[in-house]
PDB file of C-alpha atoms in Angstrom:
ATOM      1  CA  MET A 194      -8.328  -9.529  -7.367  1.00 60.00           C
ATOM      2  CA  ASP A 195     -11.849  -9.327  -5.863  1.00 85.00           C
ATOM      3  CA  MET A 196     -13.196 -11.016  -8.569  1.00 90.00           C
ATOM      4  CA  LEU A 197     -10.908 -13.936  -8.356  1.00 90.00           C
ATOM      5  CA  GLU A 198     -11.831 -14.344  -4.634  1.00 92.00           C
ATOM      6  CA  ASN A 199     -15.352 -14.157  -5.562  1.00 92.00           C
ATOM      7  CA  MET A 200     -14.826 -17.077  -7.867  1.00 93.00           C
ATOM      8  CA  ARG A 201     -12.703 -18.873  -5.036  1.00 92.00           C
ATOM      9  CA  ALA A 202     -16.079 -18.511  -2.967  1.00 92.00           C
ATOM     10  CA  PHE A 203     -18.257 -19.948  -5.462  1.00 92.00           C
ATOM     11  CA  VAL A 204     -15.739 -22.960  -6.142  1.00 88.00           C
ATOM     12  CA  ALA A 205     -15.600 -23.587  -2.511  1.00 88.00           C
ATOM     13  CA  VAL A 206     -19.571 -23.555  -1.936  1.00 89.00           C
ATOM     14  CA  ALA A 207     -20.094 -25.671  -4.733  1.00 86.00           C
ATOM     15  CA  LYS A 208     -17.512 -28.314  -3.807  1.00 82.00           C
ATOM     16  CA  THR A 209     -18.643 -28.526  -0.103  1.00 82.00           C
ATOM     17  CA  GLY A 210     -22.535 -28.176  -0.840  1.00 82.00           C
ATOM     18  CA  SER A 211     -22.831 -25.409   1.738  1.00 86.00           C
ATOM     19  CA  PHE A 212     -21.667 -21.937   2.538  1.00 89.00           C
ATOM     20  CA  THR A 213     -20.746 -23.133   6.280  1.00 87.00           C
ATOM     21  CA  GLY A 214     -18.435 -25.920   4.787  1.00 84.00           C
ATOM     22  CA  ALA A 215     -16.854 -23.257   2.255  1.00 86.00           C
ATOM     23  CA  ALA A 216     -16.533 -20.740   5.413  1.00 88.00           C
ATOM     24  CA  GLY A 217     -14.554 -23.740   7.261  1.00 87.00           C
ATOM     25  CA  VAL A 218     -12.328 -24.504   4.124  1.00 82.00           C
ATOM     26  CA  LEU A 219     -11.490 -20.750   3.214  1.00 88.00           C
ATOM     27  CA  ASN A 220     -11.354 -19.662   7.141  1.00 88.00           C
ATOM     28  CA  LEU A 221     -14.058 -16.970   6.272  1.00 90.00           C
ATOM     29  CA  ALA A 222     -17.228 -15.806   7.679  1.00 91.00           C
ATOM     30  CA  THR A 223     -20.423 -17.348   6.117  1.00 90.00           C
ATOM     31  CA  SER A 224     -21.781 -13.821   5.424  1.00 91.00           C
ATOM     32  CA  VAL A 225     -18.534 -12.964   3.535  1.00 92.00           C
ATOM     33  CA  LEU A 226     -18.783 -15.991   1.361  1.00 91.00           C
ATOM     34  CA  THR A 227     -22.537 -14.938   0.586  1.00 92.00           C
ATOM     35  CA  LYS A 228     -21.558 -11.648  -0.371  1.00 93.00           C
ATOM     36  CA  ARG A 229     -18.830 -12.891  -2.667  1.00 94.00           C
ATOM     37  CA  VAL A 230     -20.961 -15.403  -4.368  1.00 93.00           C
ATOM     38  CA  SER A 231     -23.637 -12.648  -4.977  1.00 94.00           C
ATOM     39  CA  GLN A 232     -21.259 -10.566  -6.433  1.00 94.00           C
ATOM     40  CA  LEU A 233     -19.840 -13.111  -8.915  1.00 94.00           C
ATOM     41  CA  GLU A 234     -23.533 -13.550 -10.062  1.00 93.00           C
ATOM     42  CA  ARG A 235     -24.138  -9.846 -10.565  1.00 92.00           C
ATOM     43  CA  ALA A 236     -20.810  -9.905 -12.478  1.00 91.00           C
ATOM     44  CA  VAL A 237     -22.001 -12.956 -14.760  1.00 90.00           C
ATOM     45  CA  GLY A 238     -25.549 -12.047 -15.075  1.00 92.00           C
ATOM     46  CA  ALA A 239     -26.694 -15.285 -13.831  1.00 91.00           C
ATOM     47  CA  THR A 240     -28.028 -17.082 -10.710  1.00 93.00           C
ATOM     48  CA  LEU A 241     -25.209 -19.735 -10.024  1.00 93.00           C
ATOM     49  CA  LEU A 242     -26.668 -21.492  -6.987  1.00 93.00           C
ATOM     50  CA  HIS A 243     -30.204 -22.568  -5.544  1.00 90.00           C
ATOM     51  CA  ARG A 244     -30.196 -21.540  -1.786  1.00 86.00           C
ATOM     52  CA  THR A 245     -32.540 -23.352   0.582  1.00 78.00           C
ATOM     53  CA  THR A 246     -32.319 -23.599   4.772  1.00 68.00           C
ATOM     54  CA  ARG A 247     -31.115 -27.082   4.229  1.00 71.00           C
ATOM     55  CA  LYS A 248     -28.420 -27.047   1.289  1.00 78.00           C
ATOM     56  CA  VAL A 249     -27.225 -25.469  -1.733  1.00 88.00           C
ATOM     57  CA  ARG A 250     -27.153 -26.862  -5.258  1.00 88.00           C
ATOM     58  CA  LEU A 251     -25.835 -25.700  -8.568  1.00 89.00           C
ATOM     59  CA  THR A 252     -28.287 -24.150 -11.064  1.00 91.00           C
ATOM     60  CA  ALA A 253     -28.026 -25.078 -14.750  1.00 86.00           C
ATOM     61  CA  ASP A 254     -25.843 -21.861 -15.283  1.00 87.00           C
ATOM     62  CA  GLY A 255     -23.835 -22.915 -12.281  1.00 88.00           C
ATOM     63  CA  GLU A 256     -23.186 -26.514 -13.516  1.00 85.00           C
ATOM     64  CA  TYR A 257     -22.054 -24.814 -16.950  1.00 82.00           C
ATOM     65  CA  HIS A 258     -19.722 -22.167 -15.404  1.00 86.00           C
ATOM     66  CA  LEU A 259     -18.238 -24.121 -12.695  1.00 87.00           C
ATOM     67  CA  PRO A 260     -15.695 -25.926 -14.600  1.00 81.00           C
ATOM     68  CA  ARG A 261     -14.372 -22.902 -16.260  1.00 81.00           C
ATOM     69  CA  ILE A 262     -14.332 -20.897 -13.029  1.00 89.00           C
ATOM     70  CA  ALA A 263     -12.644 -23.652 -10.940  1.00 83.00           C
ATOM     71  CA  GLU A 264      -9.973 -23.835 -14.086  1.00 79.00           C
ATOM     72  CA  ALA A 265      -9.544 -20.254 -13.827  1.00 84.00           C
ATOM     73  CA  VAL A 266      -8.903 -20.455 -10.138  1.00 85.00           C
ATOM     74  CA  SER A 267      -6.491 -23.474 -10.336  1.00 76.00           C
ATOM     75  CA  ARG A 268      -4.381 -21.937 -13.111  1.00 75.00           C
ATOM     76  CA  TYR A 269      -4.010 -18.695 -10.995  1.00 81.00           C
ATOM     77  CA  ASP A 270      -2.944 -20.778  -8.042  1.00 77.00           C
ATOM     78  CA  GLU A 271      -0.512 -22.791 -10.031  1.00 69.00           C
ATOM     79  CA  THR A 272       1.073 -19.883 -11.827  1.00 75.00           C
ATOM     80  CA  LEU A 273       1.368 -18.010  -8.433  1.00 75.00           C
ATOM     81  CA  ALA A 274       3.013 -20.939  -6.735  1.00 68.00           C
ATOM     82  CA  ALA A 275       5.513 -21.595  -9.478  1.00 64.00           C
ATOM     83  CA  ILE A 276       6.605 -17.745  -9.752  1.00 68.00           C
ATOM     84  CA  ARG A 277       7.002 -17.874  -5.701  1.00 66.00           C
ATOM     85  CA  LYS A 278       9.146 -21.082  -5.746  1.00 61.00           C
ATOM     86  CA  GLY A 279      11.765 -18.631  -7.693  1.00 54.00           C
ATOM     87  CA  ARG A 280      12.741 -18.110 -11.191  1.00 48.00           C
ATOM     88  CA  GLN A 281      15.631 -20.451 -10.951  1.00 50.00           C
ATOM     89  CA  HIS A 282      13.270 -23.471 -11.026  1.00 72.00           C
ATOM     90  CA  LEU A 283      11.614 -22.313 -14.253  1.00 83.00           C
ATOM     91  CA  GLU A 284      12.517 -24.404 -17.279  1.00 87.00           C
ATOM     92  CA  GLY A 285      11.931 -24.900 -21.093  1.00 92.00           C
ATOM     93  CA  SER A 286      12.130 -22.748 -24.150  1.00 94.00           C
ATOM     94  CA  ILE A 287      10.278 -19.584 -24.963  1.00 96.00           C
ATOM     95  CA  ARG A 288       9.981 -18.026 -28.678  1.00 96.00           C
ATOM     96  CA  ILE A 289       9.289 -14.422 -28.354  1.00 97.00           C
ATOM     97  CA  LYS A 290       8.793 -11.985 -31.172  1.00 96.00           C
ATOM     98  CA  VAL A 291       9.741  -8.340 -30.634  1.00 93.00           C
ATOM     99  CA  PRO A 292       9.403  -5.193 -32.872  1.00 90.00           C
ATOM    100  CA  THR A 293      12.992  -4.533 -34.139  1.00 86.00           C
ATOM    101  CA  THR A 294      13.773  -1.328 -32.835  1.00 85.00           C
ATOM    102  CA  LEU A 295      12.193  -1.837 -29.677  1.00 88.00           C
ATOM    103  CA  GLY A 296      14.127  -4.918 -29.088  1.00 87.00           C
ATOM    104  CA  PHE A 297      17.187  -3.148 -30.008  1.00 84.00           C
ATOM    105  CA  VAL A 298      16.900   0.171 -28.115  1.00 83.00           C
ATOM    106  CA  ARG A 299      14.686  -1.069 -25.041  1.00 82.00           C
ATOM    107  CA  LEU A 300      14.364  -4.325 -24.497  1.00 89.00           C
ATOM    108  CA  ASP A 301      17.777  -5.812 -25.262  1.00 88.00           C
ATOM    109  CA  ARG A 302      19.448  -5.583 -21.896  1.00 89.00           C
ATOM    110  CA  LEU A 303      16.018  -6.499 -20.229  1.00 90.00           C
ATOM    111  CA  ILE A 304      16.087  -9.647 -22.045  1.00 93.00           C
ATOM    112  CA  HIS A 305      19.453 -10.335 -21.426  1.00 93.00           C
ATOM    113  CA  ARG A 306      18.793  -9.901 -17.628  1.00 93.00           C
ATOM    114  CA  PHE A 307      15.935 -12.335 -17.766  1.00 93.00           C
ATOM    115  CA  VAL A 308      17.998 -14.942 -19.393  1.00 93.00           C
ATOM    116  CA  ARG A 309      20.814 -14.438 -16.931  1.00 92.00           C
ATOM    117  CA  GLU A 310      18.330 -14.876 -13.914  1.00 90.00           C
ATOM    118  CA  ASN A 311      16.709 -17.723 -15.476  1.00 90.00           C
ATOM    119  CA  PRO A 312      19.419 -20.466 -16.538  1.00 90.00           C
ATOM    120  CA  GLY A 313      16.843 -23.257 -17.090  1.00 90.00           C
ATOM    121  CA  ILE A 314      15.160 -21.267 -19.721  1.00 93.00           C
ATOM    122  CA  ASP A 315      16.111 -21.016 -23.445  1.00 94.00           C
ATOM    123  CA  LEU A 316      14.964 -17.917 -25.117  1.00 95.00           C
ATOM    124  CA  GLU A 317      14.630 -17.558 -28.802  1.00 96.00           C
ATOM    125  CA  VAL A 318      14.188 -13.796 -29.706  1.00 95.00           C
ATOM    126  CA  LEU A 319      12.769 -12.855 -33.195  1.00 94.00           C
ATOM    127  CA  LEU A 320      12.982  -9.240 -34.111  1.00 91.00           C
ATOM    128  CA  LEU A 321      10.278  -8.817 -36.453  1.00 87.00           C
ATOM    129  CA  ASP A 322       7.827  -5.659 -37.516  1.00 82.00           C
ATOM    130  CA  GLY A 323       4.291  -6.308 -38.689  1.00 78.00           C
ATOM    131  CA  PRO A 324       1.418  -8.364 -37.252  1.00 82.00           C
ATOM    132  CA  LEU A 325       1.401 -12.058 -37.206  1.00 90.00           C
ATOM    133  CA  ASN A 326      -1.099 -14.683 -35.443  1.00 93.00           C
ATOM    134  CA  PRO A 327       1.736 -16.174 -32.662  1.00 94.00           C
ATOM    135  CA  ALA A 328      -0.670 -19.383 -32.560  1.00 92.00           C
ATOM    136  CA  ALA A 329       0.095 -20.138 -36.233  1.00 91.00           C
ATOM    137  CA  GLU A 330       3.656 -19.058 -35.741  1.00 93.00           C
ATOM    138  CA  GLY A 331       4.638 -21.239 -32.878  1.00 92.00           C
ATOM    139  CA  ILE A 332       5.430 -18.217 -31.103  1.00 95.00           C
ATOM    140  CA  ASP A 333       4.965 -18.012 -27.131  1.00 96.00           C
ATOM    141  CA  ILE A 334       4.903 -13.923 -26.824  1.00 96.00           C
ATOM    142  CA  ALA A 335       4.383 -11.657 -29.608  1.00 96.00           C
ATOM    143  CA  ILE A 336       4.900  -8.045 -28.626  1.00 94.00           C
ATOM    144  CA  THR A 337       3.058  -5.641 -30.913  1.00 90.00           C
ATOM    145  CA  ALA A 338       1.294  -2.258 -30.756  1.00 85.00           C
ATOM    146  CA  PHE A 339      -1.056  -3.478 -33.695  1.00 81.00           C
ATOM    147  CA  PRO A 340      -4.725  -3.763 -32.821  1.00 77.00           C
ATOM    148  CA  ALA A 341      -5.163  -6.947 -34.645  1.00 79.00           C
ATOM    149  CA  SER A 342      -6.462 -10.067 -32.601  1.00 80.00           C
ATOM    150  CA  PHE A 343      -6.612 -13.454 -33.341  1.00 87.00           C
ATOM    151  CA  GLU A 344      -8.882 -16.390 -32.238  1.00 85.00           C
ATOM    152  CA  GLY A 345      -7.309 -18.515 -29.641  1.00 86.00           C
ATOM    153  CA  VAL A 346      -5.045 -15.889 -28.624  1.00 89.00           C
ATOM    154  CA  ALA A 347      -4.822 -13.544 -25.525  1.00 89.00           C
ATOM    155  CA  ASP A 348      -4.244 -10.036 -25.706  1.00 87.00           C
ATOM    156  CA  GLU A 349      -2.098  -8.813 -22.394  1.00 87.00           C
ATOM    157  CA  PHE A 350      -1.557  -5.209 -22.474  1.00 85.00           C
ATOM    158  CA  LEU A 351       1.827  -4.111 -21.090  1.00 87.00           C
ATOM    159  CA  TRP A 352       2.716  -0.428 -21.181  1.00 86.00           C
ATOM    160  CA  PRO A 353       2.172   2.661 -23.030  1.00 87.00           C
ATOM    161  CA  LEU A 354       4.598   4.223 -25.523  1.00 87.00           C
ATOM    162  CA  SER A 355       4.749   7.830 -25.437  1.00 90.00           C
ATOM    163  CA  ARG A 356       5.244   9.575 -28.739  1.00 93.00           C
ATOM    164  CA  SER A 357       6.204  12.924 -29.932  1.00 91.00           C
ATOM    165  CA  LEU A 358       6.538  14.993 -33.284  1.00 96.00           C
ATOM    166  CA  VAL A 359       9.984  16.032 -34.033  1.00 97.00           C
ATOM    167  CA  ALA A 360      12.316  17.639 -36.609  1.00 96.00           C
ATOM    168  CA  GLY A 361      15.867  18.540 -37.220  1.00 95.00           C
ATOM    169  CA  PRO A 362      16.672  22.391 -36.499  1.00 93.00           C
ATOM    170  CA  LYS A 363      18.090  22.212 -40.220  1.00 88.00           C
ATOM    171  CA  TYR A 364      14.300  21.940 -41.404  1.00 91.00           C
ATOM    172  CA  LEU A 365      12.776  23.771 -38.877  1.00 88.00           C
ATOM    173  CA  LYS A 366      14.934  27.036 -39.562  1.00 84.00           C
ATOM    174  CA  ALA A 367      13.276  27.385 -43.110  1.00 74.00           C
ATOM    175  CA  LEU A 368       9.871  27.323 -41.800  1.00 76.00           C
ATOM    176  CA  LYS A 369       7.370  29.624 -39.890  1.00 72.00           C
ATOM    177  CA  ALA A 370       6.152  27.830 -36.780  1.00 76.00           C
ATOM    178  CA  LEU A 371       3.578  25.245 -37.255  1.00 86.00           C
ATOM    179  CA  GLU A 372       0.291  26.319 -35.503  1.00 90.00           C
ATOM    180  CA  HIS A 373      -2.147  23.360 -36.045  1.00 92.00           C
ATOM    181  CA  PRO A 374      -1.571  19.646 -37.160  1.00 94.00           C
ATOM    182  CA  ARG A 375      -3.724  20.104 -40.326  1.00 93.00           C
ATOM    183  CA  GLN A 376      -0.533  22.351 -41.496  1.00 93.00           C
ATOM    184  CA  LEU A 377       1.391  18.836 -41.709  1.00 94.00           C
ATOM    185  CA  ALA A 378      -0.408  18.080 -44.685  1.00 91.00           C
ATOM    186  CA  ALA A 379       1.829  20.364 -46.694  1.00 90.00           C
ATOM    187  CA  HIS A 380       5.190  19.236 -45.298  1.00 92.00           C
ATOM    188  CA  PRO A 381       7.233  16.121 -46.166  1.00 94.00           C
ATOM    189  CA  CYS A 382       6.764  13.714 -43.259  1.00 96.00           C
ATOM    190  CA  LEU A 383       8.882  10.858 -42.327  1.00 97.00           C
ATOM    191  CA  VAL A 384       6.453   7.714 -41.922  1.00 96.00           C
ATOM    192  CA  TYR A 385       6.923   4.569 -39.702  1.00 92.00           C
ATOM    193  CA  GLN A 386       5.254   2.065 -42.004  1.00 86.00           C
ATOM    194  CA  PRO A 387       3.788  -0.119 -39.107  1.00 82.00           C
ATOM    195  CA  THR A 388       1.567   2.797 -37.630  1.00 85.00           C
ATOM    196  CA  GLY A 389       1.000   4.393 -41.360  1.00 89.00           C
ATOM    197  CA  PRO A 390       0.459   7.823 -42.539  1.00 94.00           C
ATOM    198  CA  SER A 391      -2.724   8.931 -40.417  1.00 94.00           C
ATOM    199  CA  TRP A 392      -1.421  10.865 -37.665  1.00 95.00           C
ATOM    200  CA  SER A 393      -3.618  11.684 -34.319  1.00 93.00           C
ATOM    201  CA  PHE A 394      -3.307  14.429 -31.847  1.00 94.00           C
ATOM    202  CA  LEU A 395      -5.024  15.565 -28.779  1.00 90.00           C
ATOM    203  CA  ALA A 396      -6.701  18.940 -29.318  1.00 86.00           C
ATOM    204  CA  LYS A 397      -9.013  20.836 -26.779  1.00 84.00           C
ATOM    205  CA  THR A 398     -11.978  19.965 -29.125  1.00 83.00           C
ATOM    206  CA  GLY A 399     -10.851  16.316 -28.966  1.00 84.00           C
ATOM    207  CA  VAL A 400      -8.990  14.053 -31.181  1.00 88.00           C
ATOM    208  CA  THR A 401      -7.670  15.521 -34.507  1.00 89.00           C
ATOM    209  CA  SER A 402      -6.339  13.137 -37.430  1.00 92.00           C
ATOM    210  CA  VAL A 403      -4.065  14.132 -40.282  1.00 94.00           C
ATOM    211  CA  ALA A 404      -3.264  12.348 -43.268  1.00 95.00           C
ATOM    212  CA  VAL A 405       0.471  13.245 -44.038  1.00 95.00           C
ATOM    213  CA  ARG A 406       2.418  13.115 -46.945  1.00 91.00           C
ATOM    214  CA  PRO A 407       5.279  10.533 -46.641  1.00 94.00           C
ATOM    215  CA  ARG A 408       8.553  11.765 -48.201  1.00 94.00           C
ATOM    216  CA  LEU A 409      10.215   8.594 -46.656  1.00 96.00           C
ATOM    217  CA  SER A 410       8.551   5.751 -44.998  1.00 94.00           C
ATOM    218  CA  SER A 411      10.460   2.780 -43.256  1.00 92.00           C
ATOM    219  CA  ASN A 412       9.678  -0.021 -40.903  1.00 85.00           C
ATOM    220  CA  ASP A 413      12.684   0.986 -38.930  1.00 87.00           C
ATOM    221  CA  MET A 414      12.477   3.793 -36.536  1.00 89.00           C
ATOM    222  CA  LEU A 415      16.386   4.599 -36.389  1.00 92.00           C
ATOM    223  CA  MET A 416      16.498   5.153 -40.018  1.00 94.00           C
ATOM    224  CA  LEU A 417      13.498   7.720 -39.645  1.00 96.00           C
ATOM    225  CA  LEU A 418      15.203   9.137 -36.567  1.00 96.00           C
ATOM    226  CA  GLU A 419      18.514   9.792 -38.580  1.00 96.00           C
ATOM    227  CA  ALA A 420      16.421  11.259 -41.363  1.00 97.00           C
ATOM    228  CA  ALA A 421      14.704  13.640 -39.235  1.00 96.00           C
ATOM    229  CA  LYS A 422      18.093  14.510 -37.728  1.00 96.00           C
ATOM    230  CA  ASP A 423      19.301  15.566 -41.300  1.00 95.00           C
ATOM    231  CA  GLY A 424      16.646  17.783 -41.776  1.00 94.00           C
ATOM    232  CA  MET A 425      14.503  15.651 -44.198  1.00 94.00           C
ATOM    233  CA  GLY A 426      11.183  16.406 -42.788  1.00 94.00           C
ATOM    234  CA  ILE A 427       9.032  15.836 -39.620  1.00 96.00           C
ATOM    235  CA  ALA A 428       8.692  12.462 -37.825  1.00 97.00           C
ATOM    236  CA  LEU A 429       6.241  10.746 -35.383  1.00 97.00           C
ATOM    237  CA  LEU A 430       8.602   8.834 -33.148  1.00 95.00           C
ATOM    238  CA  SER A 431       8.537   6.917 -29.808  1.00 93.00           C
ATOM    239  CA  LYS A 432      10.127   9.093 -27.200  1.00 93.00           C
ATOM    240  CA  TYR A 433      12.583   6.279 -25.922  1.00 90.00           C
ATOM    241  CA  ILE A 434      14.502   6.668 -29.220  1.00 92.00           C
ATOM    242  CA  THR A 435      14.071  10.810 -29.382  1.00 95.00           C
ATOM    243  CA  GLU A 436      14.668  11.623 -25.657  1.00 92.00           C
ATOM    244  CA  ARG A 437      18.378  11.840 -25.852  1.00 94.00           C
ATOM    245  CA  ASP A 438      18.265  14.108 -29.259  1.00 96.00           C
ATOM    246  CA  LEU A 439      15.834  16.129 -27.766  1.00 96.00           C
ATOM    247  CA  LYS A 440      17.978  16.984 -24.828  1.00 95.00           C
ATOM    248  CA  THR A 441      21.153  17.672 -26.896  1.00 96.00           C
ATOM    249  CA  GLY A 442      19.071  19.740 -29.259  1.00 95.00           C
ATOM    250  CA  ALA A 443      19.883  17.475 -32.348  1.00 96.00           C
ATOM    251  CA  LEU A 444      15.845  17.353 -32.459  1.00 96.00           C
ATOM    252  CA  LEU A 445      13.239  19.930 -31.488  1.00 95.00           C
ATOM    253  CA  ASP A 446       9.435  19.204 -30.732  1.00 95.00           C
ATOM    254  CA  VAL A 447       7.115  20.177 -33.341  1.00 95.00           C
ATOM    255  CA  LEU A 448       3.350  21.312 -32.141  1.00 94.00           C
ATOM    256  CA  PRO A 449       4.212  20.857 -28.480  1.00 92.00           C
ATOM    257  CA  ASP A 450       0.509  22.214 -27.722  1.00 92.00           C
ATOM    258  CA  PHE A 451      -0.968  19.126 -29.629  1.00 94.00           C
ATOM    259  CA  PRO A 452       0.255  15.959 -27.811  1.00 93.00           C
ATOM    260  CA  VAL A 453       0.121  12.561 -29.359  1.00 92.00           C
ATOM    261  CA  PRO A 454      -1.817   9.751 -27.845  1.00 88.00           C
ATOM    262  CA  ASP A 455       0.165   7.045 -26.124  1.00 87.00           C
ATOM    263  CA  LEU A 456       0.660   3.821 -28.254  1.00 85.00           C
ATOM    264  CA  TRP A 457      -0.191   0.676 -26.209  1.00 84.00           C
ATOM    265  CA  MET A 458       2.090  -2.187 -26.615  1.00 88.00           C
ATOM    266  CA  LYS A 459       0.374  -5.486 -25.970  1.00 90.00           C
ATOM    267  CA  ALA A 460       1.699  -9.306 -25.612  1.00 92.00           C
ATOM    268  CA  MET A 461      -0.131 -11.819 -27.764  1.00 93.00           C
ATOM    269  CA  ILE A 462      -0.027 -15.120 -26.303  1.00 94.00           C
ATOM    270  CA  PRO A 463      -2.002 -18.521 -27.444  1.00 92.00           C
ATOM    271  CA  LEU A 464      -4.316 -19.330 -24.888  1.00 89.00           C
ATOM    272  CA  GLU A 465      -2.827 -22.881 -24.428  1.00 87.00           C
ATOM    273  CA  ARG A 466       0.551 -21.300 -23.483  1.00 89.00           C
ATOM    274  CA  LEU A 467      -0.777 -18.310 -21.296  1.00 85.00           C
ATOM    275  CA  HIS A 468      -0.657 -20.303 -18.299  1.00 83.00           C
ATOM    276  CA  LEU A 469       2.890 -21.954 -18.538  1.00 88.00           C
ATOM    277  CA  PRO A 470       4.970 -20.751 -15.723  1.00 88.00           C
ATOM    278  CA  ARG A 471       7.928 -19.763 -17.670  1.00 91.00           C
ATOM    279  CA  VAL A 472       5.722 -17.688 -20.160  1.00 93.00           C
ATOM    280  CA  ALA A 473       4.014 -16.312 -17.217  1.00 90.00           C
ATOM    281  CA  ALA A 474       7.115 -15.398 -15.637  1.00 90.00           C
ATOM    282  CA  LEU A 475       8.451 -13.608 -18.622  1.00 93.00           C
ATOM    283  CA  LEU A 476       5.405 -11.845 -19.089  1.00 92.00           C
ATOM    284  CA  ASN A 477       5.217 -10.629 -15.754  1.00 87.00           C
ATOM    285  CA  PHE A 478       8.883  -9.598 -16.048  1.00 90.00           C
ATOM    286  CA  LEU A 479       8.291  -7.508 -19.251  1.00 90.00           C
ATOM    287  CA  ARG A 480       5.346  -5.685 -17.875  1.00 85.00           C
ATOM    288  CA  SER A 481       6.870  -4.854 -14.577  1.00 81.00           C
ATOM    289  CA  LYS A 482      10.276  -3.889 -15.848  1.00 78.00           C
ATOM    290  CA  GLY A 483       9.680  -2.705 -19.375  1.00 73.00           C
ATOM    291  CA  GLY A 484       7.584   0.374 -18.781  1.00 63.00           C
ATOM    292  CA  SER A 485      10.788   2.298 -17.939  1.00 56.00           C
ATOM    293  CA  SER A 486      12.201   4.247 -20.866  1.00 42.00           C
ATOM    294  CA  SER A 487      15.834   3.628 -19.558  1.00 39.00           C
ATOM    295  CA  LYS A 488      17.693   0.633 -20.011  1.00 41.00           C
ATOM    296  CA  GLN A 489      17.879  -1.751 -16.940  1.00 37.00           C
TER     297      GLN A 489
END
């Protein structure tokens, strides 16, 4: 927010031609404006304004950056104004891609709630696993954990997914207790295809990665969940689908002293759609409501 206000100060000075004029427009002290513009210049690594005792004018860098900075401030103000008007005023269609299990188990009721609260929006939900370019596929928001990025597409981080290593009592009864992730190489593992057979753990010495042997692999976490409960092997799964079975004892934690790093979910949005009020509203809704593992 500080950087946004620094950008707003620069735009006001550029438009009025003086710090005094900009101070009147923004109802701020001249010293505050001067500080904000200086902070912006340090952030971009360039002098944006030539300052003299009589007037202020743009440098070459200032002329280059002004349109982009002004557009960024304007889009922020437009988006905020649209959201403040209330969701009932949002209209249009949104296409959103959601990973299959995440959609069924965690986001379904949340999506239903958004649709109910926004009768002017038509929402098309695609349950798909695997990476894709939303700009090429005509998708407004693609939720994913894949690190891949695409040209012309913004990556907006949503929330972290906690994960844990689990197995059924039937499988663990026949084993000696595992003491280190390296031992997983000798065990049949149940692998979620999108994240692959290389599993990472947090140890006192840093991150430890292990290549495991997939006894069963699938792009469906629910299939792997049932396989783990049936004693087929060890699985690395998101806690939002394992927490209930961990509480009942249908699943047990494996290697609890070696926690698994969180998996960050992100929303990939084509740049030309990023500031559409309806898309911004859904993004903000998911970001604020989707971080809880419980259904809402």
